[in-house]
Amino acid sequence: MPSGSPDGVTTTPVALQSRGTSTPAGPTTPTGNSSSVGPSSLGAGTLSVSTGRLDLASVTGTAIGNFTLTAQGGPVRAYSITAGSSLVGHITVSPSAGSLASGASVTITVTSTSLVALNGQLTVNPGGHAITVVLTVSL
């Protein structure tokens, strides 16, 4: 009888939800677990990136492109995006750092006002994801 009972089916998901809820208990004490070692032991999620290449085209001196970051399998407590040396000073990335709740996404905007064609990389961490940024300029 217990196997056909709805209670047996309900008990398993409740137990899994409880276990998942207790794992990210870190949000109650984020300052104690903010170190680079702490989040991995709390079941931190992974960061997925919507593209590996961003093509920007500037006709009037400004080019704008977007990509999306998504936290999968748990929260991403701190992400950061850094521009490679060939892009530094030529682009802005917004937001360039932040955190994401499990399943949450953020749209990242890359803007360039360069009048010179560019080809470089952004690095998204955690994960070391590389995004190639190519800017073409037409005057």
mmCIF file of C-alpha atoms in Angstrom:
data_model
loop_
_atom_site.group_PDB
_atom_site.id
_atom_site.type_symbol
_atom_site.label_atom_id
_atom_site.label_comp_id
_atom_site.label_asym_id
_atom_site.label_seq_id
_atom_site.Cartn_x
_atom_site.Cartn_y
_atom_site.Cartn_z
ATOM 1 C CA MET A 1 0.000 0.000 0.000
ATOM 2 C CA PRO A 2 2.707 2.605 0.757
ATOM 3 C CA SER A 3 4.087 2.436 -2.790
ATOM 4 C CA GLY A 4 0.705 3.329 -4.292
ATOM 5 C CA SER A 5 0.077 6.024 -1.711
ATOM 6 C CA PRO A 6 0.406 9.661 -2.757
ATOM 7 C CA ASP A 7 2.225 10.234 0.542
ATOM 8 C CA GLY A 8 5.146 8.074 -0.630
ATOM 9 C CA VAL A 9 5.431 10.160 -3.795
ATOM 10 C CA THR A 10 5.178 13.435 -1.866
ATOM 11 C CA THR A 11 7.748 12.433 0.742
ATOM 12 C CA THR A 12 10.559 11.977 -1.767
ATOM 13 C CA PRO A 13 10.272 15.465 -3.375
ATOM 14 C CA VAL A 14 9.914 17.102 0.034
ATOM 15 C CA ALA A 15 13.089 15.382 1.210
ATOM 16 C CA LEU A 16 14.951 16.521 -1.929
ATOM 17 C CA GLN A 17 13.700 20.075 -1.556
ATOM 18 C CA SER A 18 14.719 20.112 2.092
ATOM 19 C CA ARG A 19 18.177 18.850 1.235
ATOM 20 C CA GLY A 20 18.498 21.469 -1.538
ATOM 21 C CA THR A 21 17.279 24.199 0.786
ATOM 22 C CA SER A 22 19.697 23.249 3.519
ATOM 23 C CA THR A 23 22.657 23.137 1.110
ATOM 24 C CA PRO A 24 22.445 26.824 0.148
ATOM 25 C CA ALA A 25 21.901 27.797 3.784
ATOM 26 C CA GLY A 26 24.859 30.084 3.150
ATOM 27 C CA PRO A 27 22.553 32.977 2.233
ATOM 28 C CA THR A 28 21.745 33.261 5.922
ATOM 29 C CA THR A 29 25.443 33.687 6.620
ATOM 30 C CA PRO A 30 26.927 34.989 3.363
ATOM 31 C CA THR A 31 29.727 36.920 5.031
ATOM 32 C CA GLY A 32 31.090 33.786 6.658
ATOM 33 C CA ASN A 33 30.973 31.885 3.377
ATOM 34 C CA SER A 34 32.057 34.588 0.946
ATOM 35 C CA SER A 35 35.595 33.271 0.586
ATOM 36 C CA SER A 36 36.631 31.578 -2.614
ATOM 37 C CA VAL A 37 36.593 28.231 -0.807
ATOM 38 C CA GLY A 38 33.135 28.568 0.794
ATOM 39 C CA PRO A 39 30.740 28.725 -2.176
ATOM 40 C CA SER A 40 31.988 25.517 -3.792
ATOM 41 C CA SER A 41 31.285 23.596 -0.614
ATOM 42 C CA LEU A 42 27.768 25.045 -0.547
ATOM 43 C CA GLY A 43 26.776 23.623 -3.917
ATOM 44 C CA ALA A 44 27.269 26.772 -5.983
ATOM 45 C CA GLY A 45 25.861 26.701 -9.491
ATOM 46 C CA THR A 46 27.611 27.012 -12.806
ATOM 47 C CA LEU A 47 27.503 29.977 -15.131
ATOM 48 C CA SER A 48 26.348 29.519 -18.712
ATOM 49 C CA VAL A 49 27.012 32.081 -21.436
ATOM 50 C CA SER A 50 24.635 32.557 -24.386
ATOM 51 C CA THR A 51 27.357 33.029 -27.020
ATOM 52 C CA GLY A 52 31.058 32.614 -27.677
ATOM 53 C CA ARG A 53 31.227 35.495 -30.165
ATOM 54 C CA LEU A 54 29.840 39.016 -30.177
ATOM 55 C CA ASP A 55 29.913 40.933 -33.472
ATOM 56 C CA LEU A 56 29.565 44.693 -33.138
ATOM 57 C CA ALA A 57 29.139 47.051 -36.089
ATOM 58 C CA SER A 58 29.673 50.774 -35.722
ATOM 59 C CA VAL A 59 28.231 53.102 -38.333
ATOM 60 C CA THR A 60 27.814 56.305 -36.319
ATOM 61 C CA GLY A 61 30.657 55.788 -33.851
ATOM 62 C CA THR A 62 28.756 53.662 -31.324
ATOM 63 C CA ALA A 63 28.221 49.915 -31.373
ATOM 64 C CA ILE A 64 26.199 47.935 -28.843
ATOM 65 C CA GLY A 65 25.812 44.193 -28.373
ATOM 66 C CA ASN A 66 24.338 41.918 -25.716
ATOM 67 C CA PHE A 67 24.776 38.437 -24.330
ATOM 68 C CA THR A 68 23.168 36.592 -21.445
ATOM 69 C CA LEU A 69 24.588 34.891 -18.364
ATOM 70 C CA THR A 70 22.488 32.267 -16.554
ATOM 71 C CA ALA A 71 23.087 30.527 -13.213
ATOM 72 C CA GLN A 72 22.395 26.802 -13.503
ATOM 73 C CA GLY A 73 22.213 24.223 -10.731
ATOM 74 C CA GLY A 74 22.488 26.749 -7.905
ATOM 75 C CA PRO A 75 23.410 30.366 -7.221
ATOM 76 C CA VAL A 76 26.489 32.032 -8.678
ATOM 77 C CA ARG A 77 27.638 34.207 -5.815
ATOM 78 C CA ALA A 78 30.090 36.330 -7.800
ATOM 79 C CA TYR A 79 30.640 36.591 -11.537
ATOM 80 C CA SER A 80 33.019 38.987 -13.251
ATOM 81 C CA ILE A 81 33.774 39.944 -16.829
ATOM 82 C CA THR A 82 37.203 41.185 -17.833
ATOM 83 C CA ALA A 83 38.308 42.656 -21.132
ATOM 84 C CA GLY A 84 41.489 41.456 -22.811
ATOM 85 C CA SER A 85 44.271 43.954 -23.445
ATOM 86 C CA SER A 86 43.163 44.744 -27.013
ATOM 87 C CA LEU A 87 39.711 45.793 -25.751
ATOM 88 C CA VAL A 88 40.654 47.723 -22.596
ATOM 89 C CA GLY A 89 39.769 51.389 -22.971
ATOM 90 C CA HIS A 90 37.724 50.733 -26.117
ATOM 91 C CA ILE A 91 34.647 49.033 -24.673
ATOM 92 C CA THR A 92 32.453 49.167 -21.609
ATOM 93 C CA VAL A 93 30.716 46.129 -20.142
ATOM 94 C CA SER A 94 27.641 46.572 -17.989
ATOM 95 C CA PRO A 95 27.151 45.041 -15.520
ATOM 96 C CA SER A 96 30.703 43.721 -15.365
ATOM 97 C CA ALA A 97 30.224 41.905 -12.045
ATOM 98 C CA GLY A 98 27.433 40.647 -9.853
ATOM 99 C CA SER A 99 25.706 37.578 -8.488
ATOM 100 C CA LEU A 100 22.824 35.447 -9.696
ATOM 101 C CA ALA A 101 20.243 33.357 -7.882
ATOM 102 C CA SER A 102 19.759 29.808 -9.119
ATOM 103 C CA GLY A 103 18.023 29.892 -12.510
ATOM 104 C CA ALA A 104 18.354 33.676 -12.821
ATOM 105 C CA SER A 105 19.746 35.414 -15.895
ATOM 106 C CA VAL A 106 21.265 38.796 -16.596
ATOM 107 C CA THR A 107 21.724 40.589 -19.919
ATOM 108 C CA ILE A 108 25.219 41.983 -20.340
ATOM 109 C CA THR A 109 25.612 45.026 -22.606
ATOM 110 C CA VAL A 110 28.888 45.675 -24.413
ATOM 111 C CA THR A 111 29.312 49.182 -25.831
ATOM 112 C CA SER A 112 32.110 50.562 -27.980
ATOM 113 C CA THR A 113 32.713 54.088 -29.212
ATOM 114 C CA SER A 114 35.955 53.157 -30.926
ATOM 115 C CA LEU A 115 36.582 54.476 -34.429
ATOM 116 C CA VAL A 116 39.087 51.667 -34.985
ATOM 117 C CA ALA A 117 38.202 48.031 -35.716
ATOM 118 C CA LEU A 118 38.787 45.731 -32.760
ATOM 119 C CA ASN A 119 39.184 42.024 -32.192
ATOM 120 C CA GLY A 120 39.676 40.729 -28.668
ATOM 121 C CA GLN A 121 38.279 38.625 -25.876
ATOM 122 C CA LEU A 122 36.149 39.023 -22.804
ATOM 123 C CA THR A 123 36.634 36.465 -20.046
ATOM 124 C CA VAL A 124 33.650 35.531 -17.894
ATOM 125 C CA ASN A 125 34.326 33.945 -14.504
ATOM 126 C CA PRO A 126 33.697 31.652 -12.778
ATOM 127 C CA GLY A 127 34.312 29.148 -15.531
ATOM 128 C CA GLY A 128 36.818 31.045 -17.690
ATOM 129 C CA HIS A 129 34.327 31.417 -20.555
ATOM 130 C CA ALA A 130 35.871 33.292 -23.497
ATOM 131 C CA ILE A 131 33.756 35.563 -25.673
ATOM 132 C CA THR A 132 35.381 36.896 -28.828
ATOM 133 C CA VAL A 133 34.391 40.494 -29.529
ATOM 134 C CA VAL A 134 34.786 41.748 -33.080
ATOM 135 C CA LEU A 135 34.075 45.392 -33.894
ATOM 136 C CA THR A 136 33.812 46.520 -37.480
ATOM 137 C CA VAL A 137 33.689 50.213 -38.273
ATOM 138 C CA SER A 138 31.988 51.801 -41.274
ATOM 139 C CA LEU A 139 32.215 55.548 -41.754
#
